[in-house]
mmCIF file of C-alpha atoms in Angstrom:
data_model
loop_
_atom_site.group_PDB
_atom_site.id
_atom_site.type_symbol
_atom_site.label_atom_id
_atom_site.label_comp_id
_atom_site.label_asym_id
_atom_site.label_seq_id
_atom_site.Cartn_x
_atom_site.Cartn_y
_atom_site.Cartn_z
ATOM 1 C CA MET K 1 2.539 130.291 -98.960
ATOM 2 C CA LYS K 2 0.465 132.513 -99.383
ATOM 3 C CA LEU K 3 3.524 135.048 -99.406
ATOM 4 C CA ARG K 4 4.976 133.082 -102.484
ATOM 5 C CA LEU K 5 1.413 133.290 -104.298
ATOM 6 C CA ALA K 6 1.035 136.839 -104.459
ATOM 7 C CA ILE K 7 4.344 136.992 -106.077
ATOM 8 C CA THR K 8 3.106 134.160 -108.208
ATOM 9 C CA LEU K 9 -0.443 135.898 -109.538
ATOM 10 C CA GLY K 10 1.458 139.376 -109.257
ATOM 11 C CA LEU K 11 4.321 138.012 -112.136
ATOM 12 C CA PHE K 12 1.850 135.739 -114.197
ATOM 13 C CA PRO K 13 0.652 139.333 -116.321
ATOM 14 C CA TRP K 14 3.452 140.162 -116.701
ATOM 15 C CA LEU K 15 5.162 136.730 -117.841
ATOM 16 C CA CYS K 16 2.218 136.387 -119.756
ATOM 17 C CA ILE K 17 3.471 139.532 -121.455
ATOM 18 C CA ALA K 18 7.146 138.881 -122.256
ATOM 19 C CA ALA K 19 5.684 135.748 -123.731
ATOM 20 C CA SER K 20 3.087 137.753 -126.070
ATOM 21 C CA SER K 21 6.474 140.054 -127.436
ATOM 22 C CA GLU K 22 9.127 137.416 -127.782
ATOM 23 C CA THR K 23 6.325 135.396 -130.253
ATOM 24 C CA ALA K 24 5.421 139.059 -131.781
ATOM 25 C CA GLY K 25 9.077 138.998 -132.209
ATOM 26 C CA LYS K 26 9.703 136.399 -133.444
ATOM 27 C CA PHE K 27 7.446 136.483 -136.855
ATOM 28 C CA GLU K 28 8.463 139.835 -137.412
ATOM 29 C CA GLN K 29 11.924 138.099 -137.414
ATOM 30 C CA GLN K 30 10.517 135.903 -139.887
ATOM 31 C CA TYR K 31 8.897 137.746 -142.285
ATOM 32 C CA THR K 32 11.581 139.954 -143.444
ATOM 33 C CA LYS K 33 12.640 136.968 -143.981
ATOM 34 C CA PHE K 34 9.909 135.516 -145.947
ATOM 35 C CA THR K 35 9.030 138.914 -148.079
ATOM 36 C CA SER K 36 13.150 138.714 -148.680
ATOM 37 C CA SER K 37 13.031 134.695 -150.016
ATOM 38 C CA PRO K 38 9.430 133.309 -150.441
ATOM 39 C CA PRO K 39 9.000 130.780 -149.036
ATOM 40 C CA LEU K 40 11.178 130.679 -145.834
ATOM 41 C CA LYS K 41 13.749 127.728 -146.095
ATOM 42 C CA LEU K 42 13.338 125.862 -143.195
ATOM 43 C CA ASP K 43 15.511 123.654 -141.806
ATOM 44 C CA ASP K 44 15.008 121.193 -138.498
ATOM 45 C CA SER K 45 15.548 123.696 -135.173
ATOM 46 C CA LEU K 46 13.759 126.558 -137.148
ATOM 47 C CA TYR K 47 11.147 124.859 -137.599
ATOM 48 C CA GLU K 48 11.057 123.385 -134.106
ATOM 49 C CA GLN K 49 10.901 126.933 -133.110
ATOM 50 C CA LEU K 50 7.814 128.156 -135.375
ATOM 51 C CA THR K 51 5.204 124.728 -134.913
ATOM 52 C CA ALA K 52 6.579 125.535 -130.539
ATOM 53 C CA THR K 53 3.574 126.951 -128.633
ATOM 54 C CA PRO K 54 2.568 129.528 -127.930
ATOM 55 C CA ARG K 55 2.013 130.874 -131.268
ATOM 56 C CA ASP K 56 0.372 134.359 -132.081
ATOM 57 C CA PHE K 57 1.017 133.894 -135.802
ATOM 58 C CA ALA K 58 0.036 130.754 -137.942
ATOM 59 C CA VAL K 59 3.119 128.304 -139.520
ATOM 60 C CA THR K 60 2.212 126.879 -142.779
ATOM 61 C CA VAL K 61 5.156 124.493 -144.182
ATOM 62 C CA LEU K 62 6.298 122.293 -147.283
ATOM 63 C CA LEU K 63 8.354 119.168 -145.612
ATOM 64 C CA THR K 64 9.720 117.639 -149.361
ATOM 65 C CA ALA K 65 12.432 116.315 -150.615
ATOM 66 C CA LEU K 66 14.379 117.636 -153.629
ATOM 67 C CA GLU K 67 17.022 115.644 -153.500
ATOM 68 C CA ALA K 68 17.349 113.333 -156.729
ATOM 69 C CA ARG K 69 18.299 110.711 -154.737
ATOM 70 C CA PHE K 70 14.896 110.685 -153.132
ATOM 71 C CA GLY K 71 13.121 109.897 -156.213
ATOM 72 C CA CYS K 72 10.246 112.389 -155.918
ATOM 73 C CA GLN K 73 8.343 113.158 -158.831
ATOM 74 C CA LEU K 74 5.761 114.212 -157.161
ATOM 75 C CA CYS K 75 8.431 116.684 -155.332
ATOM 76 C CA ARG K 76 9.881 118.037 -157.921
ATOM 77 C CA ASP K 77 6.360 119.350 -159.838
ATOM 78 C CA PHE K 78 4.832 121.018 -157.132
ATOM 79 C CA GLN K 79 7.175 122.985 -155.902
ATOM 80 C CA PRO K 80 7.403 125.678 -158.725
ATOM 81 C CA GLU K 81 3.321 125.889 -157.891
ATOM 82 C CA TRP K 82 4.738 126.274 -154.308
ATOM 83 C CA ASP K 83 7.113 128.376 -154.970
ATOM 84 C CA ILE K 84 4.279 130.844 -156.966
ATOM 85 C CA VAL K 85 2.066 131.186 -153.732
ATOM 86 C CA GLY K 86 5.159 131.654 -151.772
ATOM 87 C CA GLN K 87 6.024 134.528 -154.127
ATOM 88 C CA SER K 88 2.097 136.439 -153.765
ATOM 89 C CA TRP K 89 1.615 136.004 -150.536
ATOM 90 C CA ALA K 90 4.679 138.044 -150.106
ATOM 91 C CA ARG K 91 4.017 140.637 -152.570
ATOM 92 C CA GLY K 92 0.474 141.174 -151.704
ATOM 93 C CA ASP K 93 0.763 141.687 -147.422
ATOM 94 C CA LYS K 94 3.949 142.907 -147.124
ATOM 95 C CA LYS K 95 2.662 143.704 -143.738
ATOM 96 C CA GLY K 96 2.638 140.656 -142.493
ATOM 97 C CA ASP K 97 -1.397 141.740 -141.204
ATOM 98 C CA LEU K 98 -2.404 138.033 -142.028
ATOM 99 C CA ARG K 99 0.140 136.708 -139.562
ATOM 100 C CA LEU K 100 1.225 133.684 -141.325
ATOM 101 C CA LEU K 101 4.937 132.066 -143.344
ATOM 102 C CA LEU K 102 5.131 130.003 -145.535
ATOM 103 C CA GLY K 103 8.248 128.064 -145.595
ATOM 104 C CA THR K 104 9.123 125.183 -147.353
ATOM 105 C CA LEU K 105 11.601 122.131 -145.245
ATOM 106 C CA ASP K 106 13.788 119.717 -147.025
ATOM 107 C CA PHE K 107 14.088 116.155 -145.555
ATOM 108 C CA ALA K 108 15.215 113.050 -145.883
ATOM 109 C CA GLU K 109 13.047 110.887 -143.914
ATOM 110 C CA GLY K 110 9.418 110.326 -144.152
ATOM 111 C CA LYS K 111 6.385 110.154 -146.626
ATOM 112 C CA ALA K 112 6.758 113.597 -149.135
ATOM 113 C CA PRO K 113 5.695 116.115 -149.752
ATOM 114 C CA VAL K 114 2.882 116.834 -146.868
ATOM 115 C CA LEU K 115 1.820 120.085 -146.813
ATOM 116 C CA ILE K 116 0.638 121.017 -143.244
ATOM 117 C CA PHE K 117 -0.658 124.213 -142.053
ATOM 118 C CA PHE K 118 -0.446 125.114 -138.426
ATOM 119 C CA PRO K 119 -2.807 127.217 -136.594
ATOM 120 C CA PRO K 120 -1.821 130.008 -133.504
ATOM 121 C CA THR K 121 -3.025 128.867 -130.547
ATOM 122 C CA THR K 122 -3.216 132.157 -128.530
ATOM 123 C CA GLY K 123 -4.751 135.706 -129.752
ATOM 124 C CA SER K 124 -7.765 136.342 -131.597
ATOM 125 C CA ASN K 125 -7.655 134.357 -134.248
ATOM 126 C CA ALA K 126 -6.852 131.438 -132.087
ATOM 127 C CA ARG K 127 -7.952 127.995 -131.953
ATOM 128 C CA PRO K 128 -9.497 125.497 -129.260
ATOM 129 C CA ASP K 129 -7.898 122.435 -130.496
ATOM 130 C CA ALA K 130 -4.773 123.594 -132.747
ATOM 131 C CA GLN K 131 -4.441 120.212 -134.698
ATOM 132 C CA PRO K 132 -2.049 120.824 -137.626
ATOM 133 C CA ILE K 133 -4.441 120.469 -140.652
ATOM 134 C CA ARG K 134 -2.603 118.369 -143.143
ATOM 135 C CA TYR K 135 -3.303 118.934 -146.681
ATOM 136 C CA ASP K 136 -3.978 116.063 -148.971
ATOM 137 C CA PHE K 137 -2.183 115.098 -151.856
ATOM 138 C CA THR K 138 -3.707 111.914 -152.814
ATOM 139 C CA MET K 139 -5.191 113.151 -156.753
ATOM 140 C CA GLY K 140 -1.140 114.328 -157.659
ATOM 141 C CA SER K 141 0.320 117.403 -157.972
ATOM 142 C CA GLN K 142 -1.575 120.507 -157.275
ATOM 143 C CA SER K 143 -2.457 123.284 -158.693
ATOM 144 C CA ALA K 144 -0.537 127.270 -156.739
ATOM 145 C CA GLU K 145 -4.316 127.968 -156.786
ATOM 146 C CA GLN K 146 -5.449 124.797 -155.294
ATOM 147 C CA VAL K 147 -3.654 124.928 -152.828
ATOM 148 C CA HIS K 148 -3.931 129.061 -152.363
ATOM 149 C CA ASP K 149 -8.470 128.120 -151.845
ATOM 150 C CA TRP K 150 -7.154 125.402 -148.536
ATOM 151 C CA ILE K 151 -5.172 127.644 -146.845
ATOM 152 C CA CYS K 152 -7.201 130.557 -146.820
ATOM 153 C CA ARG K 153 -10.128 128.754 -145.828
ATOM 154 C CA HIS K 154 -8.362 128.502 -142.666
ATOM 155 C CA LEU K 155 -7.706 131.918 -142.650
ATOM 156 C CA PRO K 156 -9.964 134.953 -140.611
ATOM 157 C CA ALA K 157 -12.853 135.895 -143.407
ATOM 158 C CA GLY K 158 -11.626 139.229 -145.084
ATOM 159 C CA PRO K 159 -9.233 139.685 -148.517
ATOM 160 C CA LYS K 160 -6.312 137.698 -149.204
ATOM 161 C CA PRO K 161 -3.148 137.969 -151.472
ATOM 162 C CA LYS K 162 -4.117 136.781 -155.097
ATOM 163 C CA ILE K 163 -1.861 134.029 -156.937
ATOM 164 C CA GLN K 164 0.152 136.554 -159.455
ATOM 165 C CA ARG K 165 2.417 133.769 -162.159
ATOM 166 C CA PRO K 166 4.794 135.058 -163.424
ATOM 167 C CA LEU K 167 4.925 135.986 -167.363
ATOM 168 C CA ASN K 168 5.908 133.110 -169.462
ATOM 169 C CA TRP K 169 8.616 134.396 -171.628
ATOM 170 C CA VAL K 170 8.934 131.130 -173.505
ATOM 171 C CA ARG K 171 5.616 130.624 -174.298
ATOM 172 C CA LEU K 172 4.491 134.674 -175.162
ATOM 173 C CA ILE K 173 8.234 134.389 -178.013
ATOM 174 C CA THR K 174 6.100 131.113 -179.401
ATOM 175 C CA ILE K 175 3.115 132.663 -179.956
ATOM 176 C CA THR K 176 4.396 136.091 -181.005
ATOM 177 C CA THR K 177 6.591 134.051 -182.990
ATOM 178 C CA ALA K 178 3.742 131.528 -184.681
ATOM 179 C CA VAL K 179 1.155 134.259 -185.246
ATOM 180 C CA LEU K 180 4.324 136.476 -187.375
ATOM 181 C CA GLY K 181 4.857 133.365 -189.554
ATOM 182 C CA VAL K 182 1.037 132.772 -189.966
ATOM 183 C CA VAL K 183 1.050 136.264 -190.773
ATOM 184 C CA SER K 184 3.856 136.771 -193.365
ATOM 185 C CA PHE K 185 2.554 133.387 -195.143
ATOM 186 C CA PHE K 186 -0.536 134.369 -195.707
ATOM 187 C CA SER K 187 0.864 138.143 -197.235
ATOM 188 C CA VAL K 188 3.154 136.309 -199.790
ATOM 189 C CA ALA K 189 0.666 133.165 -200.406
ATOM 190 C CA SER K 190 -2.465 135.232 -200.520
ATOM 191 C CA PRO K 191 -2.328 135.325 -204.521
ATOM 192 C CA TYR K 192 -2.275 131.537 -204.206
ATOM 193 C CA ILE K 193 -4.922 130.846 -201.815
ATOM 194 C CA ILE K 194 -7.460 133.188 -202.343
ATOM 195 C CA PRO K 195 -8.862 131.991 -205.487
ATOM 196 C CA ILE K 196 -8.515 129.103 -204.331
ATOM 197 C CA ILE K 197 -10.676 130.250 -201.346
ATOM 198 C CA GLN K 198 -12.861 131.478 -203.337
ATOM 199 C CA ASN K 199 -13.950 129.003 -205.968
ATOM 200 C CA ARG K 200 -17.374 128.788 -205.711
ATOM 201 C CA ASN K 201 -16.969 124.651 -207.178
ATOM 202 C CA LEU K 202 -14.569 124.097 -204.438
ATOM 203 C CA TRP K 203 -16.585 124.685 -201.892
ATOM 204 C CA ALA K 204 -19.698 123.368 -203.411
ATOM 205 C CA ALA K 205 -17.834 119.290 -203.833
ATOM 206 C CA ILE K 206 -17.104 120.383 -199.702
ATOM 207 C CA SER K 207 -20.380 120.664 -198.942
ATOM 208 C CA LEU K 208 -21.880 117.827 -201.246
ATOM 209 C CA ILE K 209 -19.306 115.236 -199.715
ATOM 210 C CA THR K 210 -20.422 116.558 -195.952
ATOM 211 C CA ILE K 211 -24.247 115.901 -196.690
ATOM 212 C CA LEU K 212 -23.539 113.003 -198.449
ATOM 213 C CA LEU K 213 -21.713 111.659 -195.166
ATOM 214 C CA PHE K 214 -23.618 112.831 -192.270
ATOM 215 C CA THR K 215 -26.979 111.036 -194.552
ATOM 216 C CA SER K 216 -25.904 108.346 -194.894
ATOM 217 C CA GLY K 217 -24.783 107.543 -191.471
ATOM 218 C CA HIS K 218 -21.965 108.753 -189.923
ATOM 219 C CA MET K 219 -22.518 110.204 -187.183
ATOM 220 C CA PHE K 220 -24.444 107.544 -186.709
ATOM 221 C CA ASN K 221 -21.726 105.185 -186.836
ATOM 222 C CA HIS K 222 -19.279 106.975 -184.124
ATOM 223 C CA ILE K 223 -22.170 107.498 -181.236
ATOM 224 C CA ARG K 224 -23.620 103.414 -181.286
ATOM 225 C CA LYS K 225 -19.995 102.641 -182.126
ATOM 226 C CA VAL K 226 -21.398 99.844 -184.933
ATOM 227 C CA PRO K 227 -19.374 96.907 -186.152
ATOM 228 C CA TYR K 228 -18.018 97.260 -189.780
ATOM 229 C CA VAL K 229 -19.225 94.691 -191.294
ATOM 230 C CA ALA K 230 -21.065 91.290 -189.461
ATOM 231 C CA GLY K 231 -21.603 87.696 -189.970
ATOM 232 C CA ASP K 232 -25.066 86.351 -191.842
ATOM 233 C CA GLY K 233 -25.151 83.101 -190.141
ATOM 234 C CA LYS K 234 -25.128 81.064 -193.498
ATOM 235 C CA GLY K 235 -20.771 81.293 -193.271
ATOM 236 C CA GLY K 236 -21.240 85.088 -195.672
ATOM 237 C CA ILE K 237 -21.278 88.512 -194.611
ATOM 238 C CA SER K 238 -23.815 90.372 -193.907
ATOM 239 C CA TYR K 239 -23.696 94.002 -195.653
ATOM 240 C CA PHE K 240 -26.336 95.777 -194.252
ATOM 241 C CA ALA K 241 -28.620 95.441 -191.348
ATOM 242 C CA GLY K 242 -32.012 94.662 -190.951
ATOM 243 C CA GLY K 243 -34.286 97.499 -189.270
ATOM 244 C CA PHE K 244 -34.329 101.416 -189.481
ATOM 245 C CA SER K 245 -32.640 101.194 -186.058
ATOM 246 C CA ASN K 246 -29.446 99.650 -186.968
ATOM 247 C CA GLN K 247 -26.188 99.686 -189.106
ATOM 248 C CA PHE K 248 -23.013 98.535 -190.182
ATOM 249 C CA GLY K 249 -20.176 100.865 -191.170
ATOM 250 C CA LEU K 250 -19.895 99.501 -194.422
ATOM 251 C CA GLU K 251 -23.080 99.877 -195.159
ATOM 252 C CA THR K 252 -22.756 103.507 -194.054
ATOM 253 C CA GLN K 253 -20.168 103.761 -197.298
ATOM 254 C CA ILE K 254 -22.263 102.326 -199.932
ATOM 255 C CA VAL K 255 -25.047 104.123 -199.238
ATOM 256 C CA ALA K 256 -23.504 107.709 -199.093
ATOM 257 C CA ALA K 257 -21.713 106.273 -202.475
ATOM 258 C CA MET K 258 -24.873 105.212 -204.355
ATOM 259 C CA TYR K 259 -26.450 108.924 -202.785
ATOM 260 C CA GLY K 260 -23.078 110.332 -204.986
ATOM 261 C CA THR K 261 -23.702 109.131 -207.795
ATOM 262 C CA LEU K 262 -26.780 109.868 -208.430
ATOM 263 C CA SER K 263 -25.863 113.657 -207.516
ATOM 264 C CA PHE K 264 -23.142 113.484 -209.707
ATOM 265 C CA ALA K 265 -24.925 111.595 -212.810
ATOM 266 C CA THR K 266 -27.914 114.259 -212.062
ATOM 267 C CA ILE K 267 -25.693 117.743 -211.872
ATOM 268 C CA ALA K 268 -23.985 116.339 -214.756
ATOM 269 C CA LEU K 269 -27.645 115.524 -216.738
ATOM 270 C CA ALA K 270 -28.985 119.452 -215.964
ATOM 271 C CA LEU K 271 -25.455 121.199 -215.973
ATOM 272 C CA LYS K 272 -23.069 119.030 -218.363
ATOM 273 C CA VAL K 273 -25.640 118.155 -220.870
ATOM 274 C CA PRO K 274 -26.668 121.086 -221.943
ATOM 275 C CA ARG K 275 -23.879 122.864 -223.475
ATOM 276 C CA MET K 276 -22.698 120.103 -225.686
ATOM 277 C CA VAL K 277 -22.734 120.882 -228.790
ATOM 278 C CA ASP K 278 -22.671 117.404 -230.750
ATOM 279 C CA PRO K 279 -25.617 116.499 -230.577
ATOM 280 C CA ARG K 280 -24.819 112.701 -230.876
ATOM 281 C CA LYS K 281 -22.513 113.013 -228.036
ATOM 282 C CA GLN K 282 -24.638 114.725 -226.386
ATOM 283 C CA GLN K 283 -27.538 112.232 -226.711
ATOM 284 C CA VAL K 284 -25.368 109.455 -225.769
ATOM 285 C CA ALA K 285 -24.670 111.392 -222.501
ATOM 286 C CA VAL K 286 -28.560 111.504 -221.788
ATOM 287 C CA PHE K 287 -28.518 108.055 -221.430
ATOM 288 C CA ILE K 288 -25.706 107.710 -219.631
ATOM 289 C CA CYS K 289 -26.872 109.818 -217.634
ATOM 290 C CA GLY K 290 -30.631 108.420 -217.472
ATOM 291 C CA GLY K 291 -28.877 104.826 -216.689
ATOM 292 C CA VAL K 292 -26.852 105.136 -214.379
ATOM 293 C CA ILE K 293 -28.902 107.252 -212.687
ATOM 294 C CA PHE K 294 -32.477 104.520 -213.156
ATOM 295 C CA GLY K 295 -29.287 102.166 -211.439
ATOM 296 C CA MET K 296 -28.032 103.399 -209.435
ATOM 297 C CA TYR K 297 -31.924 104.213 -207.507
ATOM 298 C CA SER K 298 -33.487 100.596 -208.435
ATOM 299 C CA PHE K 299 -30.273 99.412 -206.107
ATOM 300 C CA LEU K 300 -31.133 101.730 -203.341
ATOM 301 C CA LEU K 301 -34.790 100.504 -203.094
ATOM 302 C CA SER K 302 -33.400 97.314 -202.933
ATOM 303 C CA VAL K 303 -31.496 98.041 -199.985
ATOM 304 C CA PHE K 304 -34.114 99.622 -198.473
ATOM 305 C CA ARG K 305 -36.136 96.088 -198.674
ATOM 306 C CA ILE K 306 -33.305 94.707 -196.445
ATOM 307 C CA LYS K 307 -33.826 97.341 -193.947
ATOM 308 C CA ASN K 308 -37.585 97.591 -194.176
ATOM 309 C CA GLY K 309 -38.698 93.836 -195.203
ATOM 310 C CA GLY K 310 -42.813 94.772 -195.280
ATOM 311 C CA TYR K 311 -41.627 97.736 -198.451
ATOM 312 C CA PRO K 312 -44.355 95.938 -201.969
ATOM 313 C CA PHE K 313 -42.464 97.704 -204.395
ATOM 314 C CA HIS K 314 -39.205 97.334 -206.066
ATOM 315 C CA LEU K 315 -37.255 98.596 -209.076
ATOM 316 C CA PRO K 316 -36.154 96.570 -212.056
ATOM 317 C CA PRO K 317 -32.570 95.058 -212.732
ATOM 318 C CA PHE K 318 -32.481 95.315 -208.401
#
């Protein structure tokens, strides 16, 4: 009995060394395949072999169902991102210093996709429980960067390979073609476009319209989501809301139209009328512009009295 115990104790270190060399050789063999065609394509037997214990390396396996008969759209959406993770890892860790394998198992049973991280069970990086860790796909398809960060969190501290996305030639060609097209268009159309862009009257009109639009309460309507009109409680329609903190959509348009009419009448009276050569026409234009300004300002005061019921002044005819 003592002799058997002594033989067992003597052989135990050699058995441990043999098991360690076997797992090390298994990793080296599979990592060579991984770097040549990442991520590893697994079958059931290779999956059982890589996830068996003892294991002095980590394994991250994607269980997926890519065949059309399964109808797994999430699997097909995530597969290109997973391929980017595997290719970036193989390119950044060519010697396998981080001792991590990434593989894909296309299976026909169960829920897919499932991403599982198997930590090492032996060695300096082994975990006490060594339980597999499952990635959460509840938020839909994930990017390569998100999965890469998740894997790195379960590895020892230190530098990790970075995600390297392949160059998107379609996007590059599309952008180049679009830029060249825009440059060609402006080079040909510049004699016609530049005079329009440099026209002061055009920019003055755009500026004036923008000022009128925003001073009439356009942004207030978008922020407050105000109604266009409202009932007055008597079967009619109310176009103006009482109080300074309320207004309707149509009210904004009416106020903008009043401001615009006042502005254009004032501009015409100041710039256009003095240039008229005929004194009679000039006199008529003065009366017309003055009447428009007087009548519109009277209407503006009546609207102001609706907004502020305590305002005592008014201007005929409104």
